[in-house]
Coordinates of C-alpha atoms in Angstrom, one line a residue:
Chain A
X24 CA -204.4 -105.6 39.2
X25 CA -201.8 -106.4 41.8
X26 CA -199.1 -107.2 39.4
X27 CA -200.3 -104.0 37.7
X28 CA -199.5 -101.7 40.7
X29 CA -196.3 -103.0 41.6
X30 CA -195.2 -102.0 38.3
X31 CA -196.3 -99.0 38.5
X32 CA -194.6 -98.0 41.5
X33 CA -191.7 -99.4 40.2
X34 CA -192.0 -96.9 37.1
X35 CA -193.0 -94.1 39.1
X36 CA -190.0 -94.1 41.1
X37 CA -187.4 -95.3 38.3
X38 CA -188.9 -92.1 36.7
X39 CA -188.4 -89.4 39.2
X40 CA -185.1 -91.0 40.1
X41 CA -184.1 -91.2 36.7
X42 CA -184.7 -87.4 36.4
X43 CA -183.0 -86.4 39.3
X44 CA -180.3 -88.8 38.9
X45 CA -179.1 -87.4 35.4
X46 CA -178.5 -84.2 37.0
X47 CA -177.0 -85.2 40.1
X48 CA -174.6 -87.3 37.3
X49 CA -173.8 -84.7 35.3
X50 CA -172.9 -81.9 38.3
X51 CA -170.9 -85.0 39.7
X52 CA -173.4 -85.2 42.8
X53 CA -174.6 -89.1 42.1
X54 CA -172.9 -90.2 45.4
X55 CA -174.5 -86.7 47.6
X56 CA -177.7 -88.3 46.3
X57 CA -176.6 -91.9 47.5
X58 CA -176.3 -90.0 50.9
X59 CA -179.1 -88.7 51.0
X60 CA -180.9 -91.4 50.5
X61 CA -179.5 -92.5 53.3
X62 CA -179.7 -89.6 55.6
X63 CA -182.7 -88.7 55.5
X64 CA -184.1 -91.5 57.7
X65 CA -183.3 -89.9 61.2
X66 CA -185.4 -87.0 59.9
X67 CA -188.4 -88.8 59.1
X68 CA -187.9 -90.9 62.3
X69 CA -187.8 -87.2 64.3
X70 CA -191.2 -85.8 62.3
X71 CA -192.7 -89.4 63.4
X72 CA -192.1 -88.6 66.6
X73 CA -192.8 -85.0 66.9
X74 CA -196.1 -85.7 64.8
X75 CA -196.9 -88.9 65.7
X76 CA -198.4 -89.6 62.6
X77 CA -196.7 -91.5 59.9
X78 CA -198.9 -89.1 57.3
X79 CA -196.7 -88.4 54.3
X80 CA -196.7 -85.0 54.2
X81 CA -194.6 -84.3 57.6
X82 CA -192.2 -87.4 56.5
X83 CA -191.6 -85.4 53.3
X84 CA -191.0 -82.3 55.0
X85 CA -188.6 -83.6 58.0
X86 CA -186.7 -85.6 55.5
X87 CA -186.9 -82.4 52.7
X88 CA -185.3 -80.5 55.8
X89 CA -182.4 -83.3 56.5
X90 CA -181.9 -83.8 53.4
X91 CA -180.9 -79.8 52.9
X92 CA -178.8 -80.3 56.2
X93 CA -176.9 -83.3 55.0
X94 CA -175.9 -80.9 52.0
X95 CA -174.7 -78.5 54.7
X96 CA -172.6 -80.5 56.7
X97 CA -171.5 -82.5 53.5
X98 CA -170.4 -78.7 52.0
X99 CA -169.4 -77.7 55.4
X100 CA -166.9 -80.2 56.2
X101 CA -165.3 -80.2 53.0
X102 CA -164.4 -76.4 53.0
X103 CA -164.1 -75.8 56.9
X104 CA -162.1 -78.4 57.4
X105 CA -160.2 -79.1 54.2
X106 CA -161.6 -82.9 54.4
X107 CA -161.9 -84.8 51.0
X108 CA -165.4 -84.7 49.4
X109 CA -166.0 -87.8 49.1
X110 CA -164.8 -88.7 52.7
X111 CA -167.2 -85.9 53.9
X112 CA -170.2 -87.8 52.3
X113 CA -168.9 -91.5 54.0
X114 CA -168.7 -89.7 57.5
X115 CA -171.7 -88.0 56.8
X116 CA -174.3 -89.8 55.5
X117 CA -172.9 -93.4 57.6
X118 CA -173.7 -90.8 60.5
X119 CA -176.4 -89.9 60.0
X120 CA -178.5 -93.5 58.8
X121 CA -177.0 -95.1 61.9
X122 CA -178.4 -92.5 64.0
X123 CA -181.4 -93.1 62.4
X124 CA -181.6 -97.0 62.7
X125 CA -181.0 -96.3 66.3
X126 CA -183.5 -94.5 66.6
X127 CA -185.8 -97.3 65.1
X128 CA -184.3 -99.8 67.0
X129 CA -184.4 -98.0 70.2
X130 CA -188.1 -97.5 70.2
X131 CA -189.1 -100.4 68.5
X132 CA -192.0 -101.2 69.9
X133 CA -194.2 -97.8 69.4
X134 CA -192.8 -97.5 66.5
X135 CA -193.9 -98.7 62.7
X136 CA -191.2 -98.7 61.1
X137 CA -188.5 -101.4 60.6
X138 CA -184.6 -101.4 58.9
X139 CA -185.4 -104.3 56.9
X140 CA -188.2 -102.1 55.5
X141 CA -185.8 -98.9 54.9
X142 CA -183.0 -100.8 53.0
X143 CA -184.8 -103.3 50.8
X144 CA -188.6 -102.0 51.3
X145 CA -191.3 -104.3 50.1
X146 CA -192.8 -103.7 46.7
X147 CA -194.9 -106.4 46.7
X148 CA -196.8 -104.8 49.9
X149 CA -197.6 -101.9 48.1
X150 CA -201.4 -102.8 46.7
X151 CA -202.1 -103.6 50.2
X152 CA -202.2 -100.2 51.9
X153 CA -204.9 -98.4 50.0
X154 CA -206.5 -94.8 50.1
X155 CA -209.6 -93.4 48.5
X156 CA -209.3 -90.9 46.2
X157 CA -212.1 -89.8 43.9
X158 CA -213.9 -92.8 44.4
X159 CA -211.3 -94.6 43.5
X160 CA -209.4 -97.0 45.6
X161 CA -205.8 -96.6 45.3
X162 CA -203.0 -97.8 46.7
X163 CA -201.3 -95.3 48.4
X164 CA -197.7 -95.0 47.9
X165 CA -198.9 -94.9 44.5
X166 CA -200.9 -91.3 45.4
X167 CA -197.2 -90.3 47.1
X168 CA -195.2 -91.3 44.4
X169 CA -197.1 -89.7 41.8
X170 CA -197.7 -86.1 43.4
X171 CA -194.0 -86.5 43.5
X172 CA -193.3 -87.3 40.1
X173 CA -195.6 -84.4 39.0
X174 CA -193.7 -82.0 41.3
X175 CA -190.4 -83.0 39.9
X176 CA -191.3 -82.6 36.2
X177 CA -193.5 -79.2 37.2
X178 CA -189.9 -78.0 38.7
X179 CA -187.4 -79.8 36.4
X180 CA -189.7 -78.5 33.1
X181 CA -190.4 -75.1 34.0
X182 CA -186.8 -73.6 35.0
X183 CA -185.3 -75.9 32.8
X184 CA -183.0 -73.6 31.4
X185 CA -181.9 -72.7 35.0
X186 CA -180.6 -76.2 35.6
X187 CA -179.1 -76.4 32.6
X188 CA -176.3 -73.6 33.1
X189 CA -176.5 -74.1 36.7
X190 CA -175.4 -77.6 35.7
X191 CA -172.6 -77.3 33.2
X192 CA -171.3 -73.9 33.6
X193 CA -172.1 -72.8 37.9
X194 CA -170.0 -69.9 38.0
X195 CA -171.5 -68.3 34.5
X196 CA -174.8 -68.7 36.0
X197 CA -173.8 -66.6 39.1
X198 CA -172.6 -64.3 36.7
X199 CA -175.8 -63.6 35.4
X200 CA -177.2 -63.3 38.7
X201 CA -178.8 -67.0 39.5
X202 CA -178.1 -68.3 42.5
X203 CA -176.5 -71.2 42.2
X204 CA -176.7 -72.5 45.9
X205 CA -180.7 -72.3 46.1
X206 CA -180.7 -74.1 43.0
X207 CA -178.4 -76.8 44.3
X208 CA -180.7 -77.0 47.5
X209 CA -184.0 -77.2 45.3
X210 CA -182.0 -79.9 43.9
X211 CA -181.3 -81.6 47.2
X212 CA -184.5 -81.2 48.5
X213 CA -186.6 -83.3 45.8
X214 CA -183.9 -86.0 46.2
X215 CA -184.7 -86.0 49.8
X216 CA -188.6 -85.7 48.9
X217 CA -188.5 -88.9 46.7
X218 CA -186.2 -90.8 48.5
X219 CA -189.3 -91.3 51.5
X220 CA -191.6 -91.3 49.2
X221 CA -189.7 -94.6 47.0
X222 CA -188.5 -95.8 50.8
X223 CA -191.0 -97.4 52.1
X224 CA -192.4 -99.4 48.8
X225 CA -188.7 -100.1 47.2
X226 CA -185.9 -99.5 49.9
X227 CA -183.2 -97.0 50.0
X228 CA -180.8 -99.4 47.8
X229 CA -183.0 -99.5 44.8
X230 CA -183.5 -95.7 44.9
X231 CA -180.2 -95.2 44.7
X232 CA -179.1 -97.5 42.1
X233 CA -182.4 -95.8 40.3
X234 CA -180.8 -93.0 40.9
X235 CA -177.3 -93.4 39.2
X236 CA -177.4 -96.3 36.9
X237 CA -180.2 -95.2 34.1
X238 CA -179.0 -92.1 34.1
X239 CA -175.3 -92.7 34.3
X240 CA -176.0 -95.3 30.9
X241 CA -177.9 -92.7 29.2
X242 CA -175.2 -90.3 29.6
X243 CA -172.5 -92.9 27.9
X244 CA -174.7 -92.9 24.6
X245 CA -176.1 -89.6 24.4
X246 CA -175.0 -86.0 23.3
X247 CA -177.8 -83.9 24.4
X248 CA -179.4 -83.2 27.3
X249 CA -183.3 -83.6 26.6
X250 CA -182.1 -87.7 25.0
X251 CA -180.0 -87.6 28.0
X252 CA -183.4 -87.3 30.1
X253 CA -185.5 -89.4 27.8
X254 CA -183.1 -92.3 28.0
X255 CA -182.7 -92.1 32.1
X256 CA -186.6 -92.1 31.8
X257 CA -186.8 -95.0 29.4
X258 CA -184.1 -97.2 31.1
X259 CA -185.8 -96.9 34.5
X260 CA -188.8 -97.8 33.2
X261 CA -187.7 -101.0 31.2
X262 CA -185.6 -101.8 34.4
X263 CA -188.9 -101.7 36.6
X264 CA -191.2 -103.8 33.6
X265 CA -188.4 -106.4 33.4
X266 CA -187.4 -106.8 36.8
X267 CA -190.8 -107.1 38.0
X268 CA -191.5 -110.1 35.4
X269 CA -187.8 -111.5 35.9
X270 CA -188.5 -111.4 39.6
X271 CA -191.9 -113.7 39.2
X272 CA -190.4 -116.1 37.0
X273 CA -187.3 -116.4 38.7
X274 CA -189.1 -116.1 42.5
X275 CA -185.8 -113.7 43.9
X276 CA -186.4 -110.3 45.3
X277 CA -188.7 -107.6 43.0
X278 CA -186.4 -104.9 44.7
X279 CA -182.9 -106.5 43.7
X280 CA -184.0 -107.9 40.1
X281 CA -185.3 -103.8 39.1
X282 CA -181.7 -103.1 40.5
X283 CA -179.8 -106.1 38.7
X284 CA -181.9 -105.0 35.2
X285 CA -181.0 -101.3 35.4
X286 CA -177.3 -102.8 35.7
X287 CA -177.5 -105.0 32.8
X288 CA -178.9 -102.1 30.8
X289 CA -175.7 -100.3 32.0
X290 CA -173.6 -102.8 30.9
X291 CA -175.4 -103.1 27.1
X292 CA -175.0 -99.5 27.0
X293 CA -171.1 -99.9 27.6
X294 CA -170.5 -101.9 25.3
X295 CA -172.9 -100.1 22.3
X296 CA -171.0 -96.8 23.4
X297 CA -167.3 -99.0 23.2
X298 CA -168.1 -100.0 19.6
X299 CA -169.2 -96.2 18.6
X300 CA -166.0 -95.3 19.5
X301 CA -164.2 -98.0 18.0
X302 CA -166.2 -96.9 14.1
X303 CA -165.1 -93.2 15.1
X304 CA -161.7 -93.5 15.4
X305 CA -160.7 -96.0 12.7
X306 CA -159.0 -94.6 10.1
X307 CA -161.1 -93.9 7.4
X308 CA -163.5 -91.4 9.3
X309 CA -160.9 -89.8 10.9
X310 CA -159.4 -88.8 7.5
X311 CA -162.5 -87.4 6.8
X312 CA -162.7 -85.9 9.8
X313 CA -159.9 -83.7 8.8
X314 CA -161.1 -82.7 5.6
X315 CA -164.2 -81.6 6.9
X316 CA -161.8 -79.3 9.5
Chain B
X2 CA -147.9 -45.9 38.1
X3 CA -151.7 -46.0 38.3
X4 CA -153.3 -43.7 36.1
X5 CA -157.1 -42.8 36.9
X6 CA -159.6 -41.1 34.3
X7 CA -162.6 -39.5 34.4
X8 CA -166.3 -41.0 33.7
X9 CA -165.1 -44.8 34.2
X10 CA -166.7 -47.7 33.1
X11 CA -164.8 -49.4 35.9
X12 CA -164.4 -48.2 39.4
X13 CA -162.2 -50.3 42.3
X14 CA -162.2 -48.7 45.6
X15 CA -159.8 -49.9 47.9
X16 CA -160.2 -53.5 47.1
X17 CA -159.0 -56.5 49.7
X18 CA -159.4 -60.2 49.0
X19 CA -158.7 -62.7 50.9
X20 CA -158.9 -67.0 51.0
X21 CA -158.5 -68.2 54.5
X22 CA -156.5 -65.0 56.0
X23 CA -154.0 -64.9 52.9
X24 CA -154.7 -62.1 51.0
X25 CA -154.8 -63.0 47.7
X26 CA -155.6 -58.7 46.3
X27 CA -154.2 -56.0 48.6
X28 CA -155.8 -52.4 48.4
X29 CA -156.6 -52.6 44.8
X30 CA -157.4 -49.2 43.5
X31 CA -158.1 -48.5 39.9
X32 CA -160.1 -46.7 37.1
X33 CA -160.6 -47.7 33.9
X34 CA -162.1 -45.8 30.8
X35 CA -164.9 -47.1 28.0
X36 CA -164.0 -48.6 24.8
X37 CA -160.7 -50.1 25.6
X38 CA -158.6 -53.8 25.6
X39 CA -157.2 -53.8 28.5
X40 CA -154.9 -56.5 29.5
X41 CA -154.2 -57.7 33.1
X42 CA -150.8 -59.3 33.4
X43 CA -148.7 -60.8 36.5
X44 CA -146.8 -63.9 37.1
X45 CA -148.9 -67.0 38.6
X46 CA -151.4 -66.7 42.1
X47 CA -150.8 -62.7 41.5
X48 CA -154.7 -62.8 41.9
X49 CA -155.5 -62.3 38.3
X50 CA -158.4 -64.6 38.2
X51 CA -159.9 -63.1 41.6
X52 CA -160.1 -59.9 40.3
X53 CA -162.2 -60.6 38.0
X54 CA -164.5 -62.9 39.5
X55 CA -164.3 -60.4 42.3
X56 CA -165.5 -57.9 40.4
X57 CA -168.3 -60.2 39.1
X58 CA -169.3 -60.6 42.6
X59 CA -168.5 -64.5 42.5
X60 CA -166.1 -63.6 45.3
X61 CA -167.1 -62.1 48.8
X62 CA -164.4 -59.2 48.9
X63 CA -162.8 -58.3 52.3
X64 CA -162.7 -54.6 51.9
X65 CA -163.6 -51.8 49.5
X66 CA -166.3 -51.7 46.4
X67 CA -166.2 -52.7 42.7
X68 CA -168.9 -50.0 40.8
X69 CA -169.5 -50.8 36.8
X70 CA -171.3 -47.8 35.1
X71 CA -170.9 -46.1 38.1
X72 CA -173.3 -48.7 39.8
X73 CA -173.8 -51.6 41.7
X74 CA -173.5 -55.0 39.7
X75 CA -176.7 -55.5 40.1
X76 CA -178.2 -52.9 38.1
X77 CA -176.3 -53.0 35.0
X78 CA -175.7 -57.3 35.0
X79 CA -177.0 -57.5 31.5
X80 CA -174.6 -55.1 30.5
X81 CA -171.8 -57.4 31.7
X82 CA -170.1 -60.7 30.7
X83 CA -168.1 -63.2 32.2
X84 CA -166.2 -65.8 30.2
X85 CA -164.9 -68.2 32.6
X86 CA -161.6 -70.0 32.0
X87 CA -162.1 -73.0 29.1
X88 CA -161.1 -75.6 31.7
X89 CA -163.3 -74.8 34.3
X90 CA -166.3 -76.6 32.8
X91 CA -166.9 -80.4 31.6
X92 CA -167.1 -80.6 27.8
X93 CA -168.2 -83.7 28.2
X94 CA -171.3 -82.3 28.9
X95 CA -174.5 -83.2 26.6
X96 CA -174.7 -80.5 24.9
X97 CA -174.0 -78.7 21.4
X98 CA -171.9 -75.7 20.2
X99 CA -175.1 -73.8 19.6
X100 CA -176.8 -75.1 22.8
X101 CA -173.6 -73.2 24.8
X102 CA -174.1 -70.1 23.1
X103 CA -177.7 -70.3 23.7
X104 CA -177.1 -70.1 27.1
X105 CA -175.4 -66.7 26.0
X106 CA -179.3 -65.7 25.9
X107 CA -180.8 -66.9 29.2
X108 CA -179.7 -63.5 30.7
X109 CA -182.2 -61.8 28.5
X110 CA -185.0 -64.3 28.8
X111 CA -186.7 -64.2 32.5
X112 CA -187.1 -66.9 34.7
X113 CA -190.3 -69.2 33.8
X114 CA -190.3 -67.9 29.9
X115 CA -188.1 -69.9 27.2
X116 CA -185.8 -69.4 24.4
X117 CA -187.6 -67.7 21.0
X118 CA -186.6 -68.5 17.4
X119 CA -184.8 -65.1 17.6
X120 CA -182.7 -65.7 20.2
X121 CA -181.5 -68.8 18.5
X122 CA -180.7 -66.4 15.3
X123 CA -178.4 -64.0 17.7
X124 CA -177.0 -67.5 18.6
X125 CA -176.1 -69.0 15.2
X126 CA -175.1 -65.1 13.9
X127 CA -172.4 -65.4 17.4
X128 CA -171.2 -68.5 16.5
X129 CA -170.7 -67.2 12.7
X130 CA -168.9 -64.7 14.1
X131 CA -165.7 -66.6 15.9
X132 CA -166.4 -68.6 12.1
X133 CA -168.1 -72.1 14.0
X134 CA -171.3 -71.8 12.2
X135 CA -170.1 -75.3 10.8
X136 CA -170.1 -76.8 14.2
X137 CA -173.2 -75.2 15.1
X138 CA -174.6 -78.9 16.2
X139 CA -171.6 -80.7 16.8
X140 CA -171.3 -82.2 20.7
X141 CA -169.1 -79.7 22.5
X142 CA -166.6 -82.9 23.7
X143 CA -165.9 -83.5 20.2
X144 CA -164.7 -80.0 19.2
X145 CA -161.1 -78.6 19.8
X146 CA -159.6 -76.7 22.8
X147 CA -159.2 -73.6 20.1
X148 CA -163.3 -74.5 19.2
X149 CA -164.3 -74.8 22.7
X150 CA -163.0 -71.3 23.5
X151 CA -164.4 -70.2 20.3
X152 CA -168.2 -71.3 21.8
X153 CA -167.2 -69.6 24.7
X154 CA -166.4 -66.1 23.0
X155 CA -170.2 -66.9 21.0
X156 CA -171.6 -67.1 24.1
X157 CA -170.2 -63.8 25.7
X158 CA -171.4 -62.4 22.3
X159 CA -174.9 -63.6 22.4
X160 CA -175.1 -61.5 26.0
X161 CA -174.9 -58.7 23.9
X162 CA -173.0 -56.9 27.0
X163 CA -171.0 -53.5 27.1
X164 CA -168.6 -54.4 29.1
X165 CA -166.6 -58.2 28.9
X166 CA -164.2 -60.2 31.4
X167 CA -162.7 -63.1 30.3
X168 CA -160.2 -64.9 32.3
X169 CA -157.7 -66.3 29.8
X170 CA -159.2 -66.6 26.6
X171 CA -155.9 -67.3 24.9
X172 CA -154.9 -70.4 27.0
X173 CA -154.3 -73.7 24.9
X174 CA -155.7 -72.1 22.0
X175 CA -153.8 -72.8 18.5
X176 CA -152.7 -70.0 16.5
X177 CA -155.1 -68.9 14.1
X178 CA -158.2 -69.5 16.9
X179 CA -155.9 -66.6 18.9
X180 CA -156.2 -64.1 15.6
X181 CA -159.6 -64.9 15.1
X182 CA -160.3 -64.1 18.7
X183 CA -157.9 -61.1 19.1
X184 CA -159.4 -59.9 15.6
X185 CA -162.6 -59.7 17.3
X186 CA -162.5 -58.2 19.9
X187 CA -160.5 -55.2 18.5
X188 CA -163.6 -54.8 16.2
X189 CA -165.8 -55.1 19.3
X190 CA -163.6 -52.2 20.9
X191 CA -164.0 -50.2 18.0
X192 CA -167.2 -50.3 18.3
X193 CA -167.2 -49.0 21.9
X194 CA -167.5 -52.1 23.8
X195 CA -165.0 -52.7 26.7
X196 CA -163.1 -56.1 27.3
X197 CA -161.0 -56.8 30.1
X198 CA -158.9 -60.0 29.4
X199 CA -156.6 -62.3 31.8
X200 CA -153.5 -63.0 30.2
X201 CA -150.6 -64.8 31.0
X202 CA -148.4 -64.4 27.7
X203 CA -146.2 -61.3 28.0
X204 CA -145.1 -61.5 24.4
X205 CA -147.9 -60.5 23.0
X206 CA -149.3 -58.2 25.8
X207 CA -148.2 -54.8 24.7
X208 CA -149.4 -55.8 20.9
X209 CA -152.7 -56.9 21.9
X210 CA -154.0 -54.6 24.4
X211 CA -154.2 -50.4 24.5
X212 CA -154.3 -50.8 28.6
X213 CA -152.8 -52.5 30.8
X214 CA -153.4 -53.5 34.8
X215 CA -150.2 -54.9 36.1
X216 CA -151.1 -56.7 39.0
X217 CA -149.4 -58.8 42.1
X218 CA -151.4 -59.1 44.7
X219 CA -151.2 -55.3 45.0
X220 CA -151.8 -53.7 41.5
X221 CA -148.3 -52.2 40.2
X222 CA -149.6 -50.3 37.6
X223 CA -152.9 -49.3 35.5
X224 CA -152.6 -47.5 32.2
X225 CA -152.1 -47.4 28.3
X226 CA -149.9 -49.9 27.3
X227 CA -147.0 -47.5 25.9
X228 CA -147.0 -45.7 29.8
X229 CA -147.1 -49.4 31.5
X230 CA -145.5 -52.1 29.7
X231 CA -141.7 -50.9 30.5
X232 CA -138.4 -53.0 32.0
X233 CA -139.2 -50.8 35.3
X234 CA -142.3 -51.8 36.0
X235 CA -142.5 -55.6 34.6
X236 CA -139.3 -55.9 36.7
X237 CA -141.5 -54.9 39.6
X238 CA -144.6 -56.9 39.0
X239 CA -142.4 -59.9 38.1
X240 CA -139.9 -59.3 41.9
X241 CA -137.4 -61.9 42.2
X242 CA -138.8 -64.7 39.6
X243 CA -135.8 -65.4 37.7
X244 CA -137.1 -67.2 34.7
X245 CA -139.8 -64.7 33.9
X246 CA -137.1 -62.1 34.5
X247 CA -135.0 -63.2 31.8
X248 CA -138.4 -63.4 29.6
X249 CA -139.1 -59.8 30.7
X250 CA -135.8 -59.1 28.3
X251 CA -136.8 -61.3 25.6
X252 CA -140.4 -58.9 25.6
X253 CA -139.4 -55.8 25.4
X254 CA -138.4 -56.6 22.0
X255 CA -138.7 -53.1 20.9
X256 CA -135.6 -52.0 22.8
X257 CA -133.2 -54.5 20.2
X258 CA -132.1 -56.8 23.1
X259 CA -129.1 -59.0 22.0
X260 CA -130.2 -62.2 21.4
X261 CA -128.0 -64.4 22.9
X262 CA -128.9 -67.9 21.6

């Protein structure tokens, strides 16, 4: 049963990330969501502290909250102060995670919380910590990571046509009167929501690379966006299947071999999308490319 | 020379625009009546672009008021279109011709409520149109930069609008995609619709379009194209840039220039 719910954890946050992710990809965003990631840890250090609880709920609102002002400063510095993009996120979100681990550190001992935990997190923990829930006893960063998962889809399936053209074509969708910004901050915030929620079971390094790498290989070999989404979904689960199992056999870290498996898929991906375009533009189909013209 | 009607589809009041301090449109003040092609023509950073996405309130203006039917934007925008410039999107998106032109439809359909079988007929009857009904499924990063534009012009179709911007349709298109497109919307003018077009080809303005806005940060001149497009006032939209000067002769290739190649 153990095995089975370290799996599952793995899937359920491959999943959410994978859906996020192939947004954040294809608006160009996969390193705001690396930041994020990041970023949000002061924030659910803060709500710990203000709450005193570690209950989920106010750790997914103060890091939904820092995760919508690390957008704001990210946006901010880059059009205020004419300061590259991608050097707004480094300052940013380096900021911003060291404040936080600061934090930690700094109040160590009344505090349970760790930066080993943040960065790598510890999957194989995750059966221990259970809660019941219609008679059932279930682990509970399963219960977290699942209310997630149905929020995402619920939001993701329901104004799908909004992120669509919000996605590929922002200023089109302004001109029909969406408003691209809360859009882009919806967006923000469930990054920021599933980031805590995948934290503490699988570490802020494999959220990210669940994140960019399923969705960034099922972008290379596909041409629509629903198989765009259904290949994320699928790569981030085989990722978290085979890295669990390649991490018992091979006695290494559950964390780093989901990580190293979403990679390798990457890399297979590469090369199938290499030798597609190697068929296409040999010269016999591209003479019948332009007859068909 | 700005000449004003009455009853317009377009109204600009005392128009300001400006990126960090730099005014980009000065005092813009125009009128513009139904059913025409109007061109708006100026040399390069003469605002062009703004004034459009000003007027599709995608820009905060600095002074003044844009009204469209006589309104605010937001009453009539699904009487209005935007086609943004080709390049400012990723064709590399995953996506197909006919899913672009789809989008065309979103306007019409509410938040929470999806696309029906006969949106996706207005769709494929747009893209049949600009003659892509071929490419209908096609991923958009395989098609042309003529194609692309091509989707783009289904798209602005399948809003079934009254009243169209588009900033440069005719840039990095080949030949026949710019009669195809210029074909059309003469027909869509016919038929009462109003298209406002960006366009940075001076050769074939006065051909193309029945108005024209001649703008430079402040606009030079509004009016049909046979009261406009003169040396005078091309001279004075164009000030000191030499190269386009000399071009300004080749235009005005009515008046029998002599060629001097």
């Amino acid at each position: 049963m153990n095995d089975f719910y370290i799996i599952l954890t793995g899937i359920l946050v491959a999943v959410s990330c994978s859906i996020l992710g192939t947004f954040l990809v294809l608006r160009k965003m996969a390193m705001v969501g690396d930041a994020i990631s990041h970023a949000v840890l002061p924030g659910i250090v803060l709500s710990f502290f203000i709450t005193g609880s570690r209950e989920s709920i106010w750790m997914l609102i103060g890091a939904g909250l820092m995760g919508v002002f690390t957008t704001l400063i990210i946006e901010w510095l880059h059009k205020k102060t004419k300061l590259q993009e991608d050097a707004s996120i480094g300052v940013t979100f380096t900021f911003l995670f060291a404040l936080g681990v600061l934090l930690i550190s700094y109040f160590a001992e009344n505090i349970d919380l760790d930066q080993e935990c943040v960065l790598y997190g510890e999957i194989a923990y995750v059966p221990l910590n259970t809660i019941m829930l219609f008679g059932l006893e279930l682990p509970k960063a399963i219960v977290m990571l699942a209310v997630v998962l149905i929020l995402i889809t619920a939001v993701i399936f329901f104004f799908y046509k909004e992120w669509v053209i919000t996605t590929f074509d922002a200023p089109y969708a302004a001109s029909i009167g969406m408003s691209t910004v809360l859009w882009n901050y919806i967006l923000m915030s469930m990054v920021s929501f599933t980031t805590v929620a995948s934290f503490e079971s699988v570490g802020a390094i494999l959220v990210v690379a669940f994140l960019v790498v399923p969705a960034s290989a099922a972008y290379l070999i596909t041409d629509s966006l629903p198989k765009t989404l259904f290949f994320a979904v699928l790569f981030g689960i085989i990722s978290s299947v085979a890295g669990y199992y390649s991490a018992s056999i091979l006695d290494v870290s559950i964390s780093g071999a989901m990580a190293t498996a979403a990679g390798i898929i990457f890399i297979i991906c590469f090369i199938l999308q290499w030798i597609q375009k190697q068929i296409h533009t040999s010269p016999s189909i591209l003479q019948a490319e332009e007859q068909d013209v | 020379m700005i000449e004003h009607v009455a009853d317009p589809i377009l109204e600009i009041h005392d128009l300001t625009v400006s990126y960090s301090k730099r005014p980009v449109l000065w005092n813009i003040d125009l009128t513009l009546p139904q059913g025409v092609l109007a061109g708006i023509i100026g040399p390069n950073g003469a605002g062009k672009s703004t004034l459009i996405k000003t007027a599709m309130g995608l820009i905060p203006k600095a002074s003044g008021y844009v009204k469209l039917f006589n309104k605010d934007l937001e009453e009539v925008r699904k009487k209005v279109s935007y086609v943004p410039q080709r390049e400012s999107v990723d064709w590399d998106f995953p996506a197909s011709a006919l899913d672009v032109v789809l989008m065309g439809r979103y306007g019409h359909v509410g938040i929470f409520k999806s696309l029906r079988q006969a949106d996706k007929e207005v769709a494929l009857d747009c893209l049949r149109k600009v003659g892509m009904e071929a490419f209908a499924d096609r991923q958009i990063s395989q098609l042309s930069g003529g194609q692309q534009q091509r989707v783009f012009l289904a798209r602005a179709l399948a809003q079934d609008a009254d009243l169209y911007f588009m900033d440069e349709p005719f840039a990095g298109v080949d030949a026949s995609t710019e009669k195809t497109i210029i074909a059309l919307l003469k027909e869509m003018t016919a038929k009462g619709k109003t298209i406002i077009v960006v366009h940075h080809d001076l050769n074939s303005a006065d051909e193309y379009f029945d108005w024209i806005l001649l703008l430079n940060t402040r606009l030079v001149a509004s009016g049909p194209t046979e009261k406009v497009f003169t040396k005078e006032l091309l001279q004075k939209t164009y000030g000191g840039k030499l190269n386009i000067l000399s071009s300004v002769g080749d235009l005005l290739h009515n008046e029998q220039f002599p060629n001097r190649e």
